[in-house]
Amino acid sequence: KQEVTQIPAALSVPEGENLVLNCSFTDSAIYNLQWFRQDPGKGLTSLLLIQSSQREQTSGRLNASLDKSSGRSTLYIAASQPGDSATYLCAARSSGNTPLVFGKGTRLSVIA
Amino acid sequence: SAVISQKPSRDICQRGTSLTIQCQVDSQVTMMFWYRQQPGQSLTLIATANQGSEATYESGFVIDKFPISRPNLTFSTLTVSNMSPEDSSIYLCSVGETGGARQPQHFGDGTRLSIL
């Protein structure tokens, strides 16, 4: 059974800093992995989707990597801004017929 | 990507009552899902809403407690029945894009439910 862990649970950084959020999963036979952002009181916004055949995906200041052998994914945020403050969730899918399994998220605060 | 509208956005309900949450999508989608996010917890899948047939429930969730309808490819409802304080959560509708599991999954803004 796929399990997803995100460390740290919370992170506070000064504006402008580059940062890395970590996600680990137990089943390396992964189908794809998706990163989301959740603002307080809101639903989830999809940020990046990485297929099992890919090593990384980029969107603007965001870069997500996938290392199946080690069971890890990272979300790199460059030049962080206060508007990046949110909870970031990682979710892994083990096959095309199984649902996304979510981590508990990392709550990010970017201080101006 | 699909635009997902959920109603109500929040509600406060009395113990023992039921509430139906609506999910409307602006385009036809194959896959629709309902998730629950309990306070301080990650998202848990309740069920997959199947168009024209009974929903597929995950372990720990039953139809009597969480009846789901999906009359067409753009609309679904989730009912939380006989509510207790333990049902206080955010309930989220999610859809998969055409193309199946290789495509991103998207979420509505959720329904924040509090049971007194």
PDB file of C-alpha atoms in Angstrom:
ATOM      1  CA  LYS A   1       0.000   0.000   0.000  1.00  0.00           C
ATOM      2  CA  GLN A   2       1.352   3.355  -1.067  1.00  0.00           C
ATOM      3  CA  GLU A   3       2.203   5.760   1.736  1.00  0.00           C
ATOM      4  CA  VAL A   4       3.370   9.336   1.232  1.00  0.00           C
ATOM      5  CA  THR A   5       5.353  11.362   3.745  1.00  0.00           C
ATOM      6  CA  GLN A   6       6.233  15.039   3.593  1.00  0.00           C
ATOM      7  CA  ILE A   7       8.973  16.610   5.664  1.00  0.00           C
ATOM      8  CA  PRO A   8       9.090  19.156   7.180  1.00  0.00           C
ATOM      9  CA  ALA A   9       5.512  19.718   8.295  1.00  0.00           C
ATOM     10  CA  ALA A  10       6.137  23.460   8.394  1.00  0.00           C
ATOM     11  CA  LEU A  11       8.795  25.772   7.020  1.00  0.00           C
ATOM     12  CA  SER A  12       9.422  29.500   7.374  1.00  0.00           C
ATOM     13  CA  VAL A  13      11.866  31.305   5.111  1.00  0.00           C
ATOM     14  CA  PRO A  14      12.739  34.932   4.285  1.00  0.00           C
ATOM     15  CA  GLU A  15      11.601  36.349   0.973  1.00  0.00           C
ATOM     16  CA  GLY A  16      13.968  35.704  -1.919  1.00  0.00           C
ATOM     17  CA  GLU A  17      15.320  32.432  -0.611  1.00  0.00           C
ATOM     18  CA  ASN A  18      15.400  29.300  -2.749  1.00  0.00           C
ATOM     19  CA  LEU A  19      13.843  26.331  -0.991  1.00  0.00           C
ATOM     20  CA  VAL A  20      13.168  22.613  -1.363  1.00  0.00           C
ATOM     21  CA  LEU A  21      10.144  20.680  -0.162  1.00  0.00           C
ATOM     22  CA  ASN A  22      10.510  16.937   0.249  1.00  0.00           C
ATOM     23  CA  CYS A  23       8.128  14.084  -0.481  1.00  0.00           C
ATOM     24  CA  SER A  24       8.826  10.389  -0.034  1.00  0.00           C
ATOM     25  CA  PHE A  25       6.714   7.419  -1.095  1.00  0.00           C
ATOM     26  CA  THR A  26       6.927   3.749  -0.154  1.00  0.00           C
ATOM     27  CA  ASP A  27       5.970   2.039  -3.433  1.00  0.00           C
ATOM     28  CA  SER A  28       8.638   2.795  -6.032  1.00  0.00           C
ATOM     29  CA  ALA A  29       6.422   1.298  -8.770  1.00  0.00           C
ATOM     30  CA  ILE A  30       4.857   4.686  -9.149  1.00  0.00           C
ATOM     31  CA  TYR A  31       2.576   5.696 -12.035  1.00  0.00           C
ATOM     32  CA  ASN A  32       2.806   9.432 -11.563  1.00  0.00           C
ATOM     33  CA  LEU A  33       3.153  12.053  -8.857  1.00  0.00           C
ATOM     34  CA  GLN A  34       1.401  15.385  -8.542  1.00  0.00           C
ATOM     35  CA  TRP A  35       2.228  18.465  -6.485  1.00  0.00           C
ATOM     36  CA  PHE A  36      -0.564  20.736  -5.274  1.00  0.00           C
ATOM     37  CA  ARG A  37      -0.878  24.004  -3.450  1.00  0.00           C
ATOM     38  CA  GLN A  38      -3.647  24.644  -0.904  1.00  0.00           C
ATOM     39  CA  ASP A  39      -4.395  28.126   0.393  1.00  0.00           C
ATOM     40  CA  PRO A  40      -6.246  28.472   3.727  1.00  0.00           C
ATOM     41  CA  GLY A  41      -9.923  27.674   3.356  1.00  0.00           C
ATOM     42  CA  LYS A  42      -9.495  26.789  -0.295  1.00  0.00           C
ATOM     43  CA  GLY A  43      -9.320  23.711  -2.474  1.00  0.00           C
ATOM     44  CA  LEU A  44      -6.219  22.353  -4.167  1.00  0.00           C
ATOM     45  CA  THR A  45      -4.457  23.923  -7.121  1.00  0.00           C
ATOM     46  CA  SER A  46      -2.440  21.560  -9.301  1.00  0.00           C
ATOM     47  CA  LEU A  47       1.153  22.740  -9.734  1.00  0.00           C
ATOM     48  CA  LEU A  48       3.047  19.994 -11.499  1.00  0.00           C
ATOM     49  CA  LEU A  49       2.487  16.412 -12.629  1.00  0.00           C
ATOM     50  CA  ILE A  50       5.436  14.079 -13.169  1.00  0.00           C
ATOM     51  CA  GLN A  51       4.952  10.815 -15.026  1.00  0.00           C
ATOM     52  CA  SER A  52       6.896   7.719 -13.993  1.00  0.00           C
ATOM     53  CA  SER A  53       9.083   8.036 -17.111  1.00  0.00           C
ATOM     54  CA  GLN A  54      10.088  11.606 -16.318  1.00  0.00           C
ATOM     55  CA  ARG A  55      12.813  12.925 -14.029  1.00  0.00           C
ATOM     56  CA  GLU A  56      11.541  16.467 -13.620  1.00  0.00           C
ATOM     57  CA  GLN A  57       8.953  19.039 -14.593  1.00  0.00           C
ATOM     58  CA  THR A  58       9.232  22.820 -14.545  1.00  0.00           C
ATOM     59  CA  SER A  59       6.695  25.610 -14.391  1.00  0.00           C
ATOM     60  CA  GLY A  60       7.973  29.141 -13.874  1.00  0.00           C
ATOM     61  CA  ARG A  61       9.833  29.296 -10.562  1.00  0.00           C
ATOM     62  CA  LEU A  62       8.802  25.753  -9.669  1.00  0.00           C
ATOM     63  CA  ASN A  63      10.737  22.597 -10.458  1.00  0.00           C
ATOM     64  CA  ALA A  64       9.677  19.138  -9.353  1.00  0.00           C
ATOM     65  CA  SER A  65      11.937  16.103  -9.556  1.00  0.00           C
ATOM     66  CA  LEU A  66      11.203  12.408  -9.272  1.00  0.00           C
ATOM     67  CA  ASP A  67      13.622   9.672  -8.197  1.00  0.00           C
ATOM     68  CA  LYS A  68      11.756   6.376  -8.220  1.00  0.00           C
ATOM     69  CA  SER A  69      14.695   4.298  -7.021  1.00  0.00           C
ATOM     70  CA  SER A  70      14.958   6.250  -3.786  1.00  0.00           C
ATOM     71  CA  GLY A  71      11.216   6.848  -3.475  1.00  0.00           C
ATOM     72  CA  ARG A  72      11.578  10.602  -3.390  1.00  0.00           C
ATOM     73  CA  SER A  73      10.296  13.725  -5.051  1.00  0.00           C
ATOM     74  CA  THR A  74      11.308  17.307  -4.390  1.00  0.00           C
ATOM     75  CA  LEU A  75       9.631  20.595  -5.186  1.00  0.00           C
ATOM     76  CA  TYR A  76      12.111  23.405  -5.684  1.00  0.00           C
ATOM     77  CA  ILE A  77      10.842  26.978  -5.399  1.00  0.00           C
ATOM     78  CA  ALA A  78      13.197  29.671  -6.658  1.00  0.00           C
ATOM     79  CA  ALA A  79      13.284  33.215  -5.349  1.00  0.00           C
ATOM     80  CA  SER A  80      10.410  32.687  -2.917  1.00  0.00           C
ATOM     81  CA  GLN A  81       7.754  35.390  -2.485  1.00  0.00           C
ATOM     82  CA  PRO A  82       5.191  36.054   0.274  1.00  0.00           C
ATOM     83  CA  GLY A  83       2.511  34.961  -2.201  1.00  0.00           C
ATOM     84  CA  ASP A  84       4.052  31.489  -2.175  1.00  0.00           C
ATOM     85  CA  SER A  85       2.867  31.050   1.418  1.00  0.00           C
ATOM     86  CA  ALA A  86       0.511  28.057   1.413  1.00  0.00           C
ATOM     87  CA  THR A  87       0.399  24.353   2.186  1.00  0.00           C
ATOM     88  CA  TYR A  88       2.083  22.203  -0.460  1.00  0.00           C
ATOM     89  CA  LEU A  89       0.770  18.681  -0.926  1.00  0.00           C
ATOM     90  CA  CYS A  90       2.385  15.776  -2.706  1.00  0.00           C
ATOM     91  CA  ALA A  91       0.258  12.903  -4.043  1.00  0.00           C
ATOM     92  CA  ALA A  92       1.378   9.642  -5.642  1.00  0.00           C
ATOM     93  CA  ARG A  93      -0.502   7.238  -7.879  1.00  0.00           C
ATOM     94  CA  SER A  94       0.661   3.625  -8.006  1.00  0.00           C
ATOM     95  CA  SER A  95      -1.204   2.614 -11.163  1.00  0.00           C
ATOM     96  CA  GLY A  96      -3.698   3.907 -13.691  1.00  0.00           C
ATOM     97  CA  ASN A  97      -6.503   2.298 -11.698  1.00  0.00           C
ATOM     98  CA  THR A  98      -5.611   3.497  -8.222  1.00  0.00           C
ATOM     99  CA  PRO A  99      -6.409   6.844  -6.602  1.00  0.00           C
ATOM    100  CA  LEU A 100      -3.970   9.552  -5.622  1.00  0.00           C
ATOM    101  CA  VAL A 101      -2.507   8.995  -2.147  1.00  0.00           C
ATOM    102  CA  PHE A 102      -1.696  12.237  -0.378  1.00  0.00           C
ATOM    103  CA  GLY A 103       0.925  13.306   2.113  1.00  0.00           C
ATOM    104  CA  LYS A 104      -0.023  15.586   5.002  1.00  0.00           C
ATOM    105  CA  GLY A 105       1.626  18.554   3.347  1.00  0.00           C
ATOM    106  CA  THR A 106       4.249  21.154   4.195  1.00  0.00           C
ATOM    107  CA  ARG A 107       2.979  24.505   5.435  1.00  0.00           C
ATOM    108  CA  LEU A 108       5.234  27.190   3.940  1.00  0.00           C
ATOM    109  CA  SER A 109       5.501  30.749   5.207  1.00  0.00           C
ATOM    110  CA  VAL A 110       7.563  33.248   3.227  1.00  0.00           C
ATOM    111  CA  ILE A 111       8.339  36.290   5.339  1.00  0.00           C
ATOM    112  CA  ALA A 112       8.693  39.693   3.662  1.00  0.00           C
TER     113      ALA A 112
ATOM    114  CA  SER B   1      -8.297  22.766 -17.143  1.00  0.00           C
ATOM    115  CA  ALA B   2     -11.851  22.114 -15.971  1.00  0.00           C
ATOM    116  CA  VAL B   3     -13.514  24.647 -13.680  1.00  0.00           C
ATOM    117  CA  ILE B   4     -15.102  22.944 -10.667  1.00  0.00           C
ATOM    118  CA  SER B   5     -17.827  24.619  -8.599  1.00  0.00           C
ATOM    119  CA  GLN B   6     -18.874  23.245  -5.236  1.00  0.00           C
ATOM    120  CA  LYS B   7     -21.902  24.260  -3.192  1.00  0.00           C
ATOM    121  CA  PRO B   8     -22.224  25.085  -0.387  1.00  0.00           C
ATOM    122  CA  SER B   9     -18.777  26.447   0.385  1.00  0.00           C
ATOM    123  CA  ARG B  10     -19.400  25.967   4.093  1.00  0.00           C
ATOM    124  CA  ASP B  11     -22.153  24.979   6.479  1.00  0.00           C
ATOM    125  CA  ILE B  12     -22.818  24.435  10.149  1.00  0.00           C
ATOM    126  CA  CYS B  13     -25.188  21.562  10.816  1.00  0.00           C
ATOM    127  CA  GLN B  14     -26.912  19.907  13.724  1.00  0.00           C
ATOM    128  CA  ARG B  15     -26.064  16.405  14.833  1.00  0.00           C
ATOM    129  CA  GLY B  16     -28.254  13.763  13.184  1.00  0.00           C
ATOM    130  CA  THR B  17     -29.098  15.801  10.094  1.00  0.00           C
ATOM    131  CA  SER B  18     -27.908  15.235   6.518  1.00  0.00           C
ATOM    132  CA  LEU B  19     -26.337  17.596   3.992  1.00  0.00           C
ATOM    133  CA  THR B  20     -25.965  17.256   0.245  1.00  0.00           C
ATOM    134  CA  ILE B  21     -22.935  18.813  -1.441  1.00  0.00           C
ATOM    135  CA  GLN B  22     -23.067  19.605  -5.140  1.00  0.00           C
ATOM    136  CA  CYS B  23     -20.198  19.531  -7.627  1.00  0.00           C
ATOM    137  CA  GLN B  24     -20.593  21.089 -11.069  1.00  0.00           C
ATOM    138  CA  VAL B  25     -17.919  20.950 -13.769  1.00  0.00           C
ATOM    139  CA  ASP B  26     -17.856  23.245 -16.797  1.00  0.00           C
ATOM    140  CA  SER B  27     -16.953  20.416 -19.183  1.00  0.00           C
ATOM    141  CA  GLN B  28     -17.636  16.707 -19.497  1.00  0.00           C
ATOM    142  CA  VAL B  29     -15.204  14.613 -17.490  1.00  0.00           C
ATOM    143  CA  THR B  30     -14.804  10.886 -17.204  1.00  0.00           C
ATOM    144  CA  MET B  31     -13.586  10.629 -13.635  1.00  0.00           C
ATOM    145  CA  MET B  32     -15.106  12.358 -10.618  1.00  0.00           C
ATOM    146  CA  PHE B  33     -13.983  11.747  -7.062  1.00  0.00           C
ATOM    147  CA  TRP B  34     -14.973  12.787  -3.561  1.00  0.00           C
ATOM    148  CA  TYR B  35     -12.322  13.324  -0.875  1.00  0.00           C
ATOM    149  CA  ARG B  36     -12.417  14.204   2.799  1.00  0.00           C
ATOM    150  CA  GLN B  37      -9.821  16.291   4.611  1.00  0.00           C
ATOM    151  CA  GLN B  38     -10.158  16.068   8.368  1.00  0.00           C
ATOM    152  CA  PRO B  39      -8.559  18.799  10.512  1.00  0.00           C
ATOM    153  CA  GLY B  40      -4.773  18.544  10.387  1.00  0.00           C
ATOM    154  CA  GLN B  41      -4.900  15.484   8.143  1.00  0.00           C
ATOM    155  CA  SER B  42      -4.168  14.701   4.526  1.00  0.00           C
ATOM    156  CA  LEU B  43      -6.848  14.026   1.927  1.00  0.00           C
ATOM    157  CA  THR B  44      -8.593  10.666   1.956  1.00  0.00           C
ATOM    158  CA  LEU B  45     -10.570   9.340  -0.991  1.00  0.00           C
ATOM    159  CA  ILE B  46     -14.179   8.559  -0.103  1.00  0.00           C
ATOM    160  CA  ALA B  47     -15.351   7.217  -3.451  1.00  0.00           C
ATOM    161  CA  THR B  48     -15.220   7.419  -7.209  1.00  0.00           C
ATOM    162  CA  ALA B  49     -18.482   8.720  -8.671  1.00  0.00           C
ATOM    163  CA  ASN B  50     -19.468   6.641 -11.699  1.00  0.00           C
ATOM    164  CA  GLN B  51     -21.827   8.056 -14.291  1.00  0.00           C
ATOM    165  CA  GLY B  52     -24.944   5.923 -14.591  1.00  0.00           C
ATOM    166  CA  SER B  53     -23.961   3.385 -11.956  1.00  0.00           C
ATOM    167  CA  GLU B  54     -23.249   3.060  -8.256  1.00  0.00           C
ATOM    168  CA  ALA B  55     -20.210   4.801  -6.837  1.00  0.00           C
ATOM    169  CA  THR B  56     -17.102   2.813  -5.920  1.00  0.00           C
ATOM    170  CA  TYR B  57     -16.323   3.295  -2.234  1.00  0.00           C
ATOM    171  CA  GLU B  58     -12.946   3.059  -0.525  1.00  0.00           C
ATOM    172  CA  SER B  59     -12.348   0.956   2.538  1.00  0.00           C
ATOM    173  CA  GLY B  60     -13.972   2.532   5.567  1.00  0.00           C
ATOM    174  CA  PHE B  61     -16.663   4.395   3.640  1.00  0.00           C
ATOM    175  CA  VAL B  62     -20.166   3.059   2.953  1.00  0.00           C
ATOM    176  CA  ILE B  63     -23.034   4.078   0.731  1.00  0.00           C
ATOM    177  CA  ASP B  64     -25.518   4.455   3.586  1.00  0.00           C
ATOM    178  CA  LYS B  65     -23.355   7.110   5.210  1.00  0.00           C
ATOM    179  CA  PHE B  66     -22.108   8.833   2.025  1.00  0.00           C
ATOM    180  CA  PRO B  67     -24.611   8.317  -0.797  1.00  0.00           C
ATOM    181  CA  ILE B  68     -23.341   9.686  -4.098  1.00  0.00           C
ATOM    182  CA  SER B  69     -25.151  10.518  -7.300  1.00  0.00           C
ATOM    183  CA  ARG B  70     -23.728  11.176 -10.743  1.00  0.00           C
ATOM    184  CA  PRO B  71     -26.529  11.694 -13.240  1.00  0.00           C
ATOM    185  CA  ASN B  72     -24.305  12.962 -16.063  1.00  0.00           C
ATOM    186  CA  LEU B  73     -20.694  13.749 -17.006  1.00  0.00           C
ATOM    187  CA  THR B  74     -20.673  17.241 -15.467  1.00  0.00           C
ATOM    188  CA  PHE B  75     -22.455  16.885 -12.126  1.00  0.00           C
ATOM    189  CA  SER B  76     -22.264  14.881  -8.914  1.00  0.00           C
ATOM    190  CA  THR B  77     -23.573  15.095  -5.364  1.00  0.00           C
ATOM    191  CA  LEU B  78     -22.266  13.738  -2.080  1.00  0.00           C
ATOM    192  CA  THR B  79     -24.603  13.434   0.900  1.00  0.00           C
ATOM    193  CA  VAL B  80     -23.235  13.206   4.414  1.00  0.00           C
ATOM    194  CA  SER B  81     -25.942  11.370   6.349  1.00  0.00           C
ATOM    195  CA  ASN B  82     -26.836  11.308  10.028  1.00  0.00           C
ATOM    196  CA  MET B  83     -23.981  13.647  10.822  1.00  0.00           C
ATOM    197  CA  SER B  84     -21.929  13.567  14.008  1.00  0.00           C
ATOM    198  CA  PRO B  85     -19.126  15.893  15.165  1.00  0.00           C
ATOM    199  CA  GLU B  86     -16.604  13.390  13.726  1.00  0.00           C
ATOM    200  CA  ASP B  87     -17.876  14.288  10.250  1.00  0.00           C
ATOM    201  CA  SER B  88     -16.592  17.845  10.617  1.00  0.00           C
ATOM    202  CA  SER B  89     -14.182  18.097   7.697  1.00  0.00           C
ATOM    203  CA  ILE B  90     -13.555  19.685   4.357  1.00  0.00           C
ATOM    204  CA  TYR B  91     -15.176  17.693   1.559  1.00  0.00           C
ATOM    205  CA  LEU B  92     -13.611  18.095  -1.875  1.00  0.00           C
ATOM    206  CA  CYS B  93     -14.779  17.191  -5.343  1.00  0.00           C
ATOM    207  CA  SER B  94     -12.071  16.262  -7.823  1.00  0.00           C
ATOM    208  CA  VAL B  95     -12.048  15.474 -11.523  1.00  0.00           C
ATOM    209  CA  GLY B  96      -9.624  13.803 -13.867  1.00  0.00           C
ATOM    210  CA  GLU B  97      -9.112  15.239 -17.314  1.00  0.00           C
ATOM    211  CA  THR B  98      -9.998  13.370 -20.450  1.00  0.00           C
ATOM    212  CA  GLY B  99      -7.115  11.005 -21.081  1.00  0.00           C
ATOM    213  CA  GLY B 100      -7.311   9.228 -17.757  1.00  0.00           C
ATOM    214  CA  ALA B 101      -4.771   8.855 -15.001  1.00  0.00           C
ATOM    215  CA  ARG B 102      -1.925  10.270 -17.126  1.00  0.00           C
ATOM    216  CA  GLN B 103      -3.577  13.671 -16.844  1.00  0.00           C
ATOM    217  CA  PRO B 104      -3.577  15.971 -13.822  1.00  0.00           C
ATOM    218  CA  GLN B 105      -6.355  15.731 -11.308  1.00  0.00           C
ATOM    219  CA  HIS B 106      -8.100  18.971 -10.338  1.00  0.00           C
ATOM    220  CA  PHE B 107     -10.033  19.989  -7.253  1.00  0.00           C
ATOM    221  CA  GLY B 108     -12.869  22.298  -6.337  1.00  0.00           C
ATOM    222  CA  ASP B 109     -12.629  24.772  -3.465  1.00  0.00           C
ATOM    223  CA  GLY B 110     -14.218  22.321  -1.078  1.00  0.00           C
ATOM    224  CA  THR B 111     -17.088  22.411   1.395  1.00  0.00           C
ATOM    225  CA  ARG B 112     -16.128  23.168   4.982  1.00  0.00           C
ATOM    226  CA  LEU B 113     -18.583  21.318   7.218  1.00  0.00           C
ATOM    227  CA  SER B 114     -18.941  21.787  10.959  1.00  0.00           C
ATOM    228  CA  ILE B 115     -21.263  19.609  13.032  1.00  0.00           C
ATOM    229  CA  LEU B 116     -22.523  20.878  16.387  1.00  0.00           C
TER     230      LEU B 116
END
